[in-house]
Amino acid sequence: MKITLVGTGHVGLITGTCLAEIGHMVTCYDVDRDKIQLLKRGCLPFFEPGLNEMVKKNTENGRLSFTYSIRDALLNSEIIYITVGTPMGTDGQIDLNYIYTASDQIAEHITNKVIIVMKSTVPIGTNRIIKERIQAVSSGRASIEIVSNPEFLREGTAIHDTLFAERIIIGSDSKYAAEVVEKINQPFDIPIFKTDLQSAELIKYSSNAFLATKISFINEIAQICERVGANIEDVAYGMGLDSRIGSKFLRAGIGYGGSCFPKDVSALIQTATMHNVDMNIIKAANVVNQHQQVVLIKKAKQRFGSLHNKKAAILGLSFKPNTDDIRDSPAVRVMNILLDEGVQMTAYDPVAIENVRKLFGDDIYYSSSIEGALVNAEMAFIFTEWEEIKKVPLSKYKELMSSPVLFDGRNCYSLEEVSQYPIEYYSIGR
Ligand SMILES: NC(=O)c1ccc[n+]([C@@H]2O[C@H](COP(=O)([O-])OP(=O)(O)OC[C@H]3O[C@@H](n4cnc5c(N)ncnc54)[C@H](O)[C@@H]3O)[C@@H](O)[C@H]2O)c1
């Protein structure tokens, strides 16, 4: 089947590549010419393990192509995926402008029967509005059906998540359109659940809100652990042995971030408020997360008093390992506060340095190695649990920092290990 994706970011590029991988003819379109030119030269606009090889394979076999011409992208295309961003606006509402612009562009160029597949995460009710909008702008030139097909991939494991997802959700008011999208996805051999538009939209939001709540729940338990002398790692492990609870997303740390959880949680709260429903649990998850992200600053201030002019090593900048995405990264929020406190920071991340440099410029120092960041630092913060950061031998901290004080926001080391080294160690919930 010939498929066009409008928006070639994290979701668009990964979805498009995986659809090509299972045999479809895919065109990825983006308004960002630089991004498309980069892709045409065989380079990726962001870091994602395994993606480079798969893009290369599918461009070489002719199933995957890139364009910044909307006309070329939509020529004879009957299946159009919308994969543009839906960031949070400054007023806290989801900014749907990219969705509206993309829809209007589609409406101007389509001429026959098309199915719009919405992969972007959009507030409940948006798909219906978009269908009407495209119908109106295209002045009846084309017949349109819309399908909500929310995306659940996680950056860092996105290829695996797409090829081996646990479910594919297809929501539509059109039985025909739902069946076409089901057929497109059949080669993935993943369980498919078909439902109506609003339910599909809400499945996406509820899933992310539930996972965010699970993280905030364990982070709140971590706070009690610190007061009563319990160990959050043991508590989470013991809880997770119960299959009704499960061990995933029960890792205490400095809270969730990224381009999805914070904005999806806010969007669900906003939608509920509009419908006079008070989302007490989800609001609390958000509040707990706001506190949790800055918990290491409190610990550092308790330890040092003023942080002014102190030298700090920052290890890990992306919102989670295996991605260079720093959107809503807890590390970035904490670094902004540390900057205001007058801390001299040297930051290290395996792949996210360049993105962070765009935000902080010359306000902080950057290191191309963990060792370079640690040298002469008075304190070190671990914000992202990259494998290579987790593997730093504790002896290194002693070797490179004169009197090492380590604030570990991801509980990378066991207390037993740490006790064997002359390191002052502060972690979460232990
Ligand atoms: N990133 C994730 O992990 C993830 C996971 C699940 C769902 N989502 C959702 O998927 C959607 C996309 O997220 P993303 O992370 O891929 O965003 P992104 O910012 O990485 O990519 C969006 C792309 O859309 C392009 N774009 C904007 N307007 C356009 C237009 N009119 N025509 C063509 N291209 C246009 C941008 O240039 C950009 O390349 C969002 O709704 C997000 O919430 C993201």
GROMACS .gro file of C-alpha atoms and ligand atoms in nm:
model
  474
    1MET     CA    1   0.000   0.000   0.000
    2LYS     CA    2   0.123   0.356  -0.070
    3ILE     CA    3   0.136   0.550   0.252
    4THR     CA    4   0.231   0.913   0.317
    5LEU     CA    5   0.342   1.043   0.654
    6VAL     CA    6   0.301   1.413   0.723
    7GLY     CA    7   0.566   1.494   0.985
    8THR     CA    8   0.902   1.318   0.988
    9GLY     CA    9   1.005   1.356   1.352
   10HIS     CA   10   1.055   1.080   1.607
   11VAL     CA   11   0.717   0.917   1.549
   12GLY     CA   12   0.689   0.990   1.177
   13LEU     CA   13   1.033   0.862   1.083
   14ILE     CA   14   1.015   0.553   1.301
   15THR     CA   15   0.659   0.464   1.198
   16GLY     CA   16   0.735   0.529   0.831
   17THR     CA   17   1.049   0.318   0.841
   18CYS     CA   18   0.875   0.029   1.015
   19LEU     CA   19   0.582   0.043   0.770
   20ALA     CA   20   0.836   0.021   0.487
   21GLU     CA   21   1.007  -0.265   0.669
   22ILE     CA   22   0.684  -0.469   0.657
   23GLY     CA   23   0.647  -0.408   0.284
   24HIS     CA   24   0.457  -0.083   0.226
   25MET     CA   25   0.563   0.197  -0.009
   26VAL     CA   26   0.617   0.493   0.223
   27THR     CA   27   0.681   0.862   0.162
   28CYS     CA   28   0.782   1.073   0.460
   29TYR     CA   29   0.707   1.443   0.419
   30ASP     CA   30   0.819   1.727   0.645
   31VAL     CA   31   0.807   2.106   0.625
   32ASP     CA   32   1.160   2.115   0.765
   33ARG     CA   33   1.374   2.113   0.450
   34ASP     CA   34   1.700   2.071   0.642
   35LYS     CA   35   1.565   1.758   0.806
   36ILE     CA   36   1.455   1.609   0.473
   37GLN     CA   37   1.784   1.698   0.305
   38LEU     CA   38   1.971   1.534   0.591
   39LEU     CA   39   1.762   1.219   0.548
   40LYS     CA   40   1.815   1.219   0.172
   41ARG     CA   41   2.190   1.225   0.239
   42GLY     CA   42   2.147   0.918   0.460
   43CYS     CA   43   2.184   1.098   0.796
   44LEU     CA   44   1.937   1.090   1.083
   45PRO     CA   45   1.804   1.408   1.246
   46PHE     CA   46   1.805   1.247   1.593
   47PHE     CA   47   1.958   0.951   1.772
   48GLU     CA   48   1.763   0.626   1.793
   49PRO     CA   49   1.933   0.286   1.826
   50GLY     CA   50   1.892   0.065   1.516
   51LEU     CA   51   1.710   0.326   1.310
   52ASN     CA   52   1.999   0.420   1.083
   53GLU     CA   53   2.039   0.067   0.946
   54MET     CA   54   1.666   0.023   0.889
   55VAL     CA   55   1.630   0.359   0.712
   56LYS     CA   56   1.927   0.276   0.491
   57LYS     CA   57   1.791  -0.066   0.400
   58ASN     CA   58   1.446   0.063   0.309
   59THR     CA   59   1.565   0.365   0.113
   60GLU     CA   60   1.798   0.139  -0.084
   61ASN     CA   61   1.520  -0.109  -0.166
   62GLY     CA   62   1.302   0.183  -0.278
   63ARG     CA   63   1.023   0.140  -0.024
   64LEU     CA   64   1.107   0.450   0.181
   65SER     CA   65   1.151   0.800   0.041
   66PHE     CA   66   1.160   1.156   0.174
   67THR     CA   67   1.025   1.481   0.037
   68TYR     CA   68   0.956   1.839   0.137
   69SER     CA   69   0.708   1.880  -0.148
   70ILE     CA   70   0.354   1.830  -0.020
   71ARG     CA   71   0.236   1.787  -0.379
   72ASP     CA   72   0.475   1.497  -0.441
   73ALA     CA   73   0.402   1.351  -0.100
   74LEU     CA   74   0.027   1.334  -0.152
   75LEU     CA   75   0.023   1.241  -0.520
   76ASN     CA   76  -0.199   0.932  -0.551
   77SER     CA   77  -0.178   0.870  -0.178
   78GLU     CA   78  -0.491   0.722  -0.028
   79ILE     CA   79  -0.350   0.665   0.320
   80ILE     CA   80  -0.214   0.971   0.501
   81TYR     CA   81  -0.067   0.945   0.850
   82ILE     CA   82  -0.049   1.266   1.054
   83THR     CA   83   0.261   1.256   1.275
   84VAL     CA   84   0.331   1.621   1.350
   85GLY     CA   85   0.409   1.748   1.700
   86THR     CA   86   0.144   1.844   1.956
   87PRO     CA   87   0.348   2.036   2.213
   88MET     CA   88   0.211   2.210   2.517
   89GLY     CA   89   0.145   2.578   2.453
   90THR     CA   90   0.255   2.855   2.688
   91ASP     CA   91  -0.100   2.865   2.832
   92GLY     CA   92  -0.071   2.496   2.933
   93GLN     CA   93  -0.313   2.385   2.657
   94ILE     CA   94  -0.208   2.151   2.378
   95ASP     CA   95  -0.098   2.357   2.080
   96LEU     CA   96  -0.287   2.211   1.784
   97ASN     CA   97  -0.149   2.455   1.528
   98TYR     CA   98   0.080   2.195   1.366
   99ILE     CA   99  -0.218   1.960   1.336
  100TYR     CA  100  -0.438   2.231   1.183
  101THR     CA  101  -0.170   2.342   0.937
  102ALA     CA  102  -0.099   1.983   0.833
  103SER     CA  103  -0.472   1.913   0.791
  104ASP     CA  104  -0.522   2.224   0.578
  105GLN     CA  105  -0.225   2.132   0.358
  106ILE     CA  106  -0.368   1.783   0.315
  107ALA     CA  107  -0.713   1.924   0.237
  108GLU     CA  108  -0.573   2.150  -0.035
  109HIS     CA  109  -0.394   1.866  -0.213
  110ILE     CA  110  -0.618   1.562  -0.197
  111THR     CA  111  -0.851   1.481  -0.482
  112ASN     CA  112  -0.998   1.139  -0.421
  113LYS     CA  113  -1.086   0.900  -0.142
  114VAL     CA  114  -0.844   0.920   0.149
  115ILE     CA  115  -0.805   0.776   0.494
  116ILE     CA  116  -0.637   1.003   0.749
  117VAL     CA  117  -0.459   0.809   1.022
  118MET     CA  118  -0.390   1.022   1.330
  119LYS     CA  119  -0.076   0.905   1.506
  120SER     CA  120  -0.011   1.232   1.685
  121THR     CA  121  -0.144   1.243   2.039
  122VAL     CA  122  -0.443   1.478   2.023
  123PRO     CA  123  -0.695   1.583   2.287
  124ILE     CA  124  -1.017   1.386   2.296
  125GLY     CA  125  -1.255   1.501   2.025
  126THR     CA  126  -0.983   1.641   1.798
  127ASN     CA  127  -1.009   1.370   1.532
  128ARG     CA  128  -1.372   1.449   1.470
  129ILE     CA  129  -1.290   1.820   1.438
  130ILE     CA  130  -1.004   1.745   1.197
  131LYS     CA  131  -1.226   1.532   0.975
  132GLU     CA  132  -1.481   1.814   0.948
  133ARG     CA  133  -1.204   2.068   0.890
  134ILE     CA  134  -1.047   1.870   0.605
  135GLN     CA  135  -1.388   1.813   0.452
  136ALA     CA  136  -1.465   2.185   0.467
  137VAL     CA  137  -1.127   2.304   0.334
  138SER     CA  138  -1.124   2.049   0.051
  139SER     CA  139  -1.476   2.170  -0.045
  140GLY     CA  140  -1.599   1.818  -0.100
  141ARG     CA  141  -1.331   1.732  -0.361
  142ALA     CA  142  -1.245   1.417  -0.168
  143SER     CA  143  -1.417   1.169   0.055
  144ILE     CA  144  -1.246   1.146   0.392
  145GLU     CA  145  -1.242   0.896   0.673
  146ILE     CA  146  -1.039   0.942   0.987
  147VAL     CA  147  -0.878   0.681   1.212
  148SER     CA  148  -0.720   0.737   1.551
  149ASN     CA  149  -0.415   0.511   1.573
  150PRO     CA  150  -0.228   0.636   1.881
  151GLU     CA  151   0.142   0.573   1.915
  152PHE     CA  152   0.298   0.402   2.217
  153LEU     CA  153   0.665   0.379   2.115
  154ARG     CA  154   0.932   0.484   2.365
  155GLU     CA  155   1.234   0.674   2.242
  156GLY     CA  156   1.546   0.464   2.287
  157THR     CA  157   1.363   0.137   2.216
  158ALA     CA  158   1.135   0.270   1.945
  159ILE     CA  159   1.210   0.016   1.672
  160HIS     CA  160   1.152  -0.277   1.904
  161ASP     CA  161   0.840  -0.110   2.043
  162THR     CA  162   0.696  -0.068   1.694
  163LEU     CA  163   0.782  -0.413   1.559
  164PHE     CA  164   0.687  -0.596   1.880
  165ALA     CA  165   0.424  -0.373   2.036
  166GLU     CA  166   0.179  -0.528   2.280
  167ARG     CA  167  -0.123  -0.379   2.106
  168ILE     CA  168  -0.230  -0.164   1.816
  169ILE     CA  169  -0.529   0.059   1.883
  170ILE     CA  170  -0.752   0.154   1.591
  171GLY     CA  171  -1.038   0.392   1.658
  172SER     CA  172  -1.282   0.501   1.391
  173ASP     CA  173  -1.646   0.567   1.316
  174SER     CA  174  -1.590   0.406   0.977
  175LYS     CA  175  -1.579   0.026   0.970
  176TYR     CA  176  -1.422   0.039   0.625
  177ALA     CA  177  -1.139   0.276   0.730
  178ALA     CA  178  -1.069   0.075   1.046
  179GLU     CA  179  -1.041  -0.241   0.838
  180VAL     CA  180  -0.799  -0.079   0.592
  181VAL     CA  181  -0.573   0.037   0.878
  182GLU     CA  182  -0.601  -0.308   1.034
  183LYS     CA  183  -0.486  -0.460   0.702
  184ILE     CA  184  -0.191  -0.218   0.685
  185ASN     CA  185  -0.081  -0.332   1.029
  186GLN     CA  186  -0.146  -0.704   0.989
  187PRO     CA  187   0.215  -0.793   0.889
  188PHE     CA  188   0.332  -0.671   1.230
  189ASP     CA  189   0.139  -0.966   1.375
  190ILE     CA  190   0.048  -0.770   1.687
  191PRO     CA  191  -0.292  -0.788   1.866
  192ILE     CA  192  -0.523  -0.521   1.725
  193PHE     CA  193  -0.805  -0.363   1.922
  194LYS     CA  194  -1.069  -0.172   1.728
  195THR     CA  195  -1.291   0.083   1.897
  196ASP     CA  196  -1.455   0.422   1.840
  197LEU     CA  197  -1.262   0.747   1.791
  198GLN     CA  198  -1.297   0.895   2.140
  199SER     CA  199  -1.212   0.568   2.315
  200ALA     CA  200  -0.893   0.533   2.108
  201GLU     CA  201  -0.795   0.891   2.191
  202LEU     CA  202  -0.862   0.828   2.560
  203ILE     CA  203  -0.672   0.496   2.563
  204LYS     CA  204  -0.359   0.690   2.473
  205TYR     CA  205  -0.404   0.955   2.741
  206SER     CA  206  -0.513   0.711   3.011
  207SER     CA  207  -0.215   0.482   2.940
  208ASN     CA  208   0.038   0.762   2.978
  209ALA     CA  209  -0.139   0.909   3.280
  210PHE     CA  210  -0.142   0.565   3.445
  211LEU     CA  211   0.230   0.511   3.386
  212ALA     CA  212   0.310   0.862   3.509
  213THR     CA  213   0.101   0.793   3.819
  214LYS     CA  214   0.288   0.468   3.882
  215ILE     CA  215   0.619   0.659   3.872
  216SER     CA  216   0.490   0.930   4.105
  217PHE     CA  217   0.348   0.666   4.337
  218ILE     CA  218   0.682   0.494   4.385
  219ASN     CA  219   0.856   0.831   4.421
  220GLU     CA  220   0.617   0.923   4.701
  221ILE     CA  221   0.685   0.589   4.869
  222ALA     CA  222   1.058   0.669   4.833
  223GLN     CA  223   1.003   0.978   5.047
  224ILE     CA  224   0.857   0.766   5.329
  225CYS     CA  225   1.149   0.523   5.290
  226GLU     CA  226   1.394   0.804   5.362
  227ARG     CA  227   1.206   0.900   5.679
  228VAL     CA  228   1.156   0.551   5.822
  229GLY     CA  229   1.484   0.391   5.717
  230ALA     CA  230   1.341   0.157   5.451
  231ASN     CA  231   1.506   0.090   5.114
  232ILE     CA  232   1.293   0.181   4.810
  233GLU     CA  233   1.470  -0.072   4.590
  234ASP     CA  234   1.362  -0.354   4.821
  235VAL     CA  235   1.014  -0.210   4.866
  236ALA     CA  236   0.962  -0.180   4.487
  237TYR     CA  237   1.101  -0.527   4.427
  238GLY     CA  238   0.877  -0.678   4.691
  239MET     CA  239   0.574  -0.498   4.550
  240GLY     CA  240   0.656  -0.592   4.191
  241LEU     CA  241   0.658  -0.964   4.273
  242ASP     CA  242   0.280  -0.936   4.284
  243SER     CA  243   0.172  -0.979   3.923
  244ARG     CA  244  -0.129  -0.754   3.985
  245ILE     CA  245   0.119  -0.472   4.048
  246GLY     CA  246   0.413  -0.568   3.824
  247SER     CA  247   0.768  -0.444   3.854
  248LYS     CA  248   0.774  -0.207   3.555
  249PHE     CA  249   0.762   0.169   3.614
  250LEU     CA  250   0.831   0.114   3.984
  251ARG     CA  251   1.177   0.272   3.981
  252ALA     CA  252   1.224   0.564   4.213
  253GLY     CA  253   1.421   0.855   4.071
  254ILE     CA  254   1.404   1.224   3.993
  255GLY     CA  255   1.070   1.193   3.820
  256TYR     CA  256   0.941   1.160   3.469
  257GLY     CA  257   0.999   1.400   3.180
  258GLY     CA  258   1.020   1.382   2.802
  259SER     CA  259   0.796   1.502   2.526
  260CYS     CA  260   0.495   1.289   2.624
  261PHE     CA  261   0.417   1.221   2.992
  262PRO     CA  262   0.414   1.582   3.122
  263LYS     CA  263   0.206   1.719   2.837
  264ASP     CA  264  -0.027   1.419   2.813
  265VAL     CA  265  -0.098   1.433   3.187
  266SER     CA  266  -0.173   1.806   3.160
  267ALA     CA  267  -0.391   1.757   2.854
  268LEU     CA  268  -0.600   1.488   3.023
  269ILE     CA  269  -0.650   1.710   3.328
  270GLN     CA  270  -0.755   1.998   3.099
  271THR     CA  271  -1.001   1.785   2.903
  272ALA     CA  272  -1.152   1.650   3.224
  273THR     CA  273  -1.185   2.001   3.366
  274MET     CA  274  -1.370   2.110   3.052
  275HIS     CA  275  -1.615   1.829   3.119
  276ASN     CA  276  -1.644   1.908   3.493
  277VAL     CA  277  -1.452   1.601   3.602
  278ASP     CA  278  -1.189   1.646   3.872
  279MET     CA  279  -0.889   1.422   3.804
  280ASN     CA  280  -0.758   1.412   4.161
  281ILE     CA  281  -0.522   1.116   4.120
  282ILE     CA  282  -0.364   1.243   3.801
  283LYS     CA  283  -0.331   1.597   3.936
  284ALA     CA  284  -0.150   1.453   4.238
  285ALA     CA  285   0.084   1.254   4.011
  286ASN     CA  286   0.177   1.580   3.841
  287VAL     CA  287   0.237   1.764   4.171
  288VAL     CA  288   0.450   1.480   4.310
  289ASN     CA  289   0.657   1.482   3.991
  290GLN     CA  290   0.721   1.856   4.014
  291HIS     CA  291   0.857   1.808   4.368
  292GLN     CA  292   1.051   1.497   4.280
  293GLN     CA  293   1.244   1.660   3.996
  294VAL     CA  294   1.409   1.901   4.239
  295VAL     CA  295   1.468   1.661   4.527
  296LEU     CA  296   1.843   1.644   4.461
  297ILE     CA  297   1.875   2.021   4.482
  298LYS     CA  298   1.724   2.009   4.831
  299LYS     CA  299   1.973   1.737   4.928
  300ALA     CA  300   2.265   1.935   4.783
  301LYS     CA  301   2.161   2.250   4.969
  302GLN     CA  302   2.125   2.058   5.293
  303ARG     CA  303   2.475   1.923   5.244
  304PHE     CA  304   2.654   2.237   5.121
  305GLY     CA  305   2.440   2.528   5.235
  306SER     CA  306   2.501   2.775   4.953
  307LEU     CA  307   2.580   2.623   4.615
  308HIS     CA  308   2.724   2.949   4.483
  309ASN     CA  309   3.046   2.899   4.283
  310LYS     CA  310   3.054   2.529   4.361
  311LYS     CA  311   3.183   2.304   4.082
  312ALA     CA  312   2.941   2.030   3.979
  313ALA     CA  313   2.966   1.745   3.729
  314ILE     CA  314   2.638   1.671   3.552
  315LEU     CA  315   2.613   1.315   3.422
  316GLY     CA  316   2.325   1.246   3.184
  317LEU     CA  317   2.114   1.514   3.017
  318SER     CA  318   1.852   1.339   2.803
  319PHE     CA  319   1.516   1.266   2.964
  320LYS     CA  320   1.604   0.898   2.961
  321PRO     CA  321   1.885   0.677   2.829
  322ASN     CA  322   1.935   0.592   2.459
  323THR     CA  323   1.793   0.913   2.321
  324ASP     CA  324   1.925   1.263   2.257
  325ASP     CA  325   1.580   1.409   2.332
  326ILE     CA  326   1.595   1.670   2.609
  327ARG     CA  327   1.235   1.792   2.579
  328ASP     CA  328   1.108   1.837   2.937
  329SER     CA  329   1.412   1.650   3.067
  330PRO     CA  330   1.434   1.664   3.448
  331ALA     CA  331   1.809   1.724   3.400
  332VAL     CA  332   1.742   2.046   3.212
  333ARG     CA  333   1.498   2.173   3.476
  334VAL     CA  334   1.745   2.100   3.757
  335MET     CA  335   2.035   2.255   3.564
  336ASN     CA  336   1.839   2.576   3.517
  337ILE     CA  337   1.792   2.597   3.893
  338LEU     CA  338   2.158   2.514   3.958
  339LEU     CA  339   2.255   2.789   3.715
  340ASP     CA  340   2.042   3.040   3.908
  341GLU     CA  341   2.215   2.923   4.227
  342GLY     CA  342   2.551   3.011   4.071
  343VAL     CA  343   2.682   2.656   4.030
  344GLN     CA  344   2.965   2.604   3.780
  345MET     CA  345   2.854   2.300   3.582
  346THR     CA  346   3.041   2.067   3.350
  347ALA     CA  347   2.796   1.845   3.166
  348TYR     CA  348   2.839   1.508   3.001
  349ASP     CA  349   2.598   1.298   2.797
  350PRO     CA  350   2.683   1.037   2.531
  351VAL     CA  351   2.456   1.196   2.267
  352ALA     CA  352   2.254   1.490   2.401
  353ILE     CA  353   2.534   1.748   2.448
  354GLU     CA  354   2.461   1.936   2.126
  355ASN     CA  355   2.093   1.974   2.210
  356VAL     CA  356   2.181   2.102   2.557
  357ARG     CA  357   2.438   2.343   2.413
  358LYS     CA  358   2.153   2.504   2.215
  359LEU     CA  359   1.979   2.582   2.547
  360PHE     CA  360   2.267   2.671   2.777
  361GLY     CA  361   2.531   2.801   2.535
  362ASP     CA  362   2.840   2.924   2.722
  363ASP     CA  363   2.663   2.931   3.060
  364ILE     CA  364   2.798   2.586   3.141
  365TYR     CA  365   3.101   2.376   3.041
  366TYR     CA  366   3.074   2.059   2.837
  367SER     CA  367   3.288   1.749   2.847
  368SER     CA  368   3.323   1.476   2.589
  369SER     CA  369   3.399   1.223   2.863
  370ILE     CA  370   3.267   1.131   3.206
  371GLU     CA  371   3.618   1.167   3.346
  372GLY     CA  372   3.649   1.520   3.204
  373ALA     CA  373   3.328   1.624   3.380
  374LEU     CA  374   3.431   1.473   3.713
  375VAL     CA  375   3.780   1.614   3.734
  376ASN     CA  376   3.804   1.862   4.027
  377ALA     CA  377   3.425   1.867   4.075
  378GLU     CA  378   3.304   1.918   4.431
  379MET     CA  379   2.984   1.729   4.366
  380ALA     CA  380   2.845   1.507   4.090
  381PHE     CA  381   2.484   1.464   3.988
  382ILE     CA  382   2.354   1.161   3.797
  383PHE     CA  383   2.038   1.258   3.612
  384THR     CA  384   2.012   0.991   3.340
  385GLU     CA  385   2.095   0.624   3.388
  386TRP     CA  386   2.291   0.565   3.066
  387GLU     CA  387   2.465   0.224   3.079
  388GLU     CA  388   2.808   0.386   3.059
  389ILE     CA  389   2.725   0.617   3.349
  390LYS     CA  390   2.593   0.326   3.557
  391LYS     CA  391   2.915   0.140   3.488
  392VAL     CA  392   3.155   0.410   3.612
  393PRO     CA  393   3.360   0.237   3.884
  394LEU     CA  394   3.309   0.414   4.215
  395SER     CA  395   3.688   0.431   4.249
  396LYS     CA  396   3.681   0.683   3.959
  397TYR     CA  397   3.485   0.933   4.167
  398LYS     CA  398   3.746   0.907   4.440
  399GLU     CA  399   4.029   0.933   4.190
  400LEU     CA  400   3.898   1.241   4.004
  401MET     CA  401   3.715   1.443   4.272
  402SER     CA  402   3.915   1.548   4.576
  403SER     CA  403   3.636   1.473   4.826
  404PRO     CA  404   3.358   1.309   4.626
  405VAL     CA  405   2.994   1.389   4.697
  406LEU     CA  406   2.761   1.204   4.465
  407PHE     CA  407   2.391   1.284   4.419
  408ASP     CA  408   2.249   0.987   4.232
  409GLY     CA  409   1.905   1.064   4.091
  410ARG     CA  410   1.864   0.719   3.940
  411ASN     CA  411   1.990   0.487   4.214
  412CYS     CA  412   2.264   0.350   3.987
  413TYR     CA  413   2.469   0.196   4.269
  414SER     CA  414   2.377  -0.039   4.550
  415LEU     CA  415   2.432   0.092   4.901
  416GLU     CA  416   2.653  -0.207   4.970
  417GLU     CA  417   2.887  -0.116   4.682
  418VAL     CA  418   2.901   0.248   4.786
  419SER     CA  419   2.982   0.162   5.147
  420GLN     CA  420   3.317   0.022   5.031
  421TYR     CA  421   3.439   0.361   4.905
  422PRO     CA  422   3.508   0.692   5.077
  423ILE     CA  423   3.226   0.862   4.889
  424GLU     CA  424   2.945   1.072   5.030
  425TYR     CA  425   2.647   0.927   4.854
  426TYR     CA  426   2.291   1.059   4.834
  427SER     CA  427   2.030   0.870   4.637
  428ILE     CA  428   1.651   0.841   4.625
  429GLY     CA  429   1.449   0.659   4.891
  430ARG     CA  430   1.741   0.490   5.061
  431LIG     N1  431   0.830   1.107   2.071
  431LIG     C1  432   0.765   1.010   2.132
  431LIG     O1  433   0.824   0.931   2.206
  431LIG     C2  434   0.617   0.992   2.111
  431LIG     C3  435   0.557   0.872   2.151
  431LIG     C4  436   0.419   0.857   2.132
  431LIG     C5  437   0.345   0.960   2.077
  431LIG     N2  438   0.406   1.077   2.042
  431LIG     C6  439   0.325   1.182   1.981
  431LIG     O2  440   0.352   1.184   1.841
  431LIG     C7  441   0.344   1.317   1.790
  431LIG     C8  442   0.474   1.354   1.722
  431LIG     O3  443   0.577   1.356   1.818
  431LIG     P1  444   0.731   1.356   1.778
  431LIG     O4  445   0.807   1.328   1.902
  431LIG     O5  446   0.751   1.271   1.659
  431LIG     O6  447   0.748   1.510   1.738
  431LIG     P2  448   0.874   1.575   1.661
  431LIG     O7  449   0.878   1.715   1.706
  431LIG     O8  450   0.992   1.488   1.678
  431LIG     O9  451   0.831   1.569   1.507
  431LIG     C9  452   0.728   1.645   1.451
  431LIG    C10  453   0.765   1.674   1.306
  431LIG    O10  454   0.653   1.731   1.241
  431LIG    C11  455   0.703   1.828   1.149
  431LIG     N3  456   0.594   1.916   1.110
  431LIG    C12  457   0.534   2.015   1.179
  431LIG     N4  458   0.435   2.070   1.106
  431LIG    C13  459   0.432   2.006   0.988
  431LIG    C14  460   0.351   2.016   0.872
  431LIG     N5  461   0.252   2.103   0.862
  431LIG     N6  462   0.374   1.931   0.769
  431LIG    C15  463   0.475   1.841   0.777
  431LIG     N7  464   0.555   1.828   0.883
  431LIG    C16  465   0.533   1.908   0.989
  431LIG    C17  466   0.816   1.895   1.224
  431LIG    O11  467   0.903   1.963   1.137
  431LIG    C18  468   0.880   1.773   1.292
  431LIG    O12  469   0.980   1.717   1.210
  431LIG    C19  470   0.309   1.404   1.910
  431LIG    O13  471   0.172   1.421   1.915
  431LIG    C20  472   0.356   1.322   2.028
  431LIG    O14  473   0.284   1.351   2.147
  431LIG    C21  474   0.541   1.094   2.056
   0.00000   0.00000   0.00000
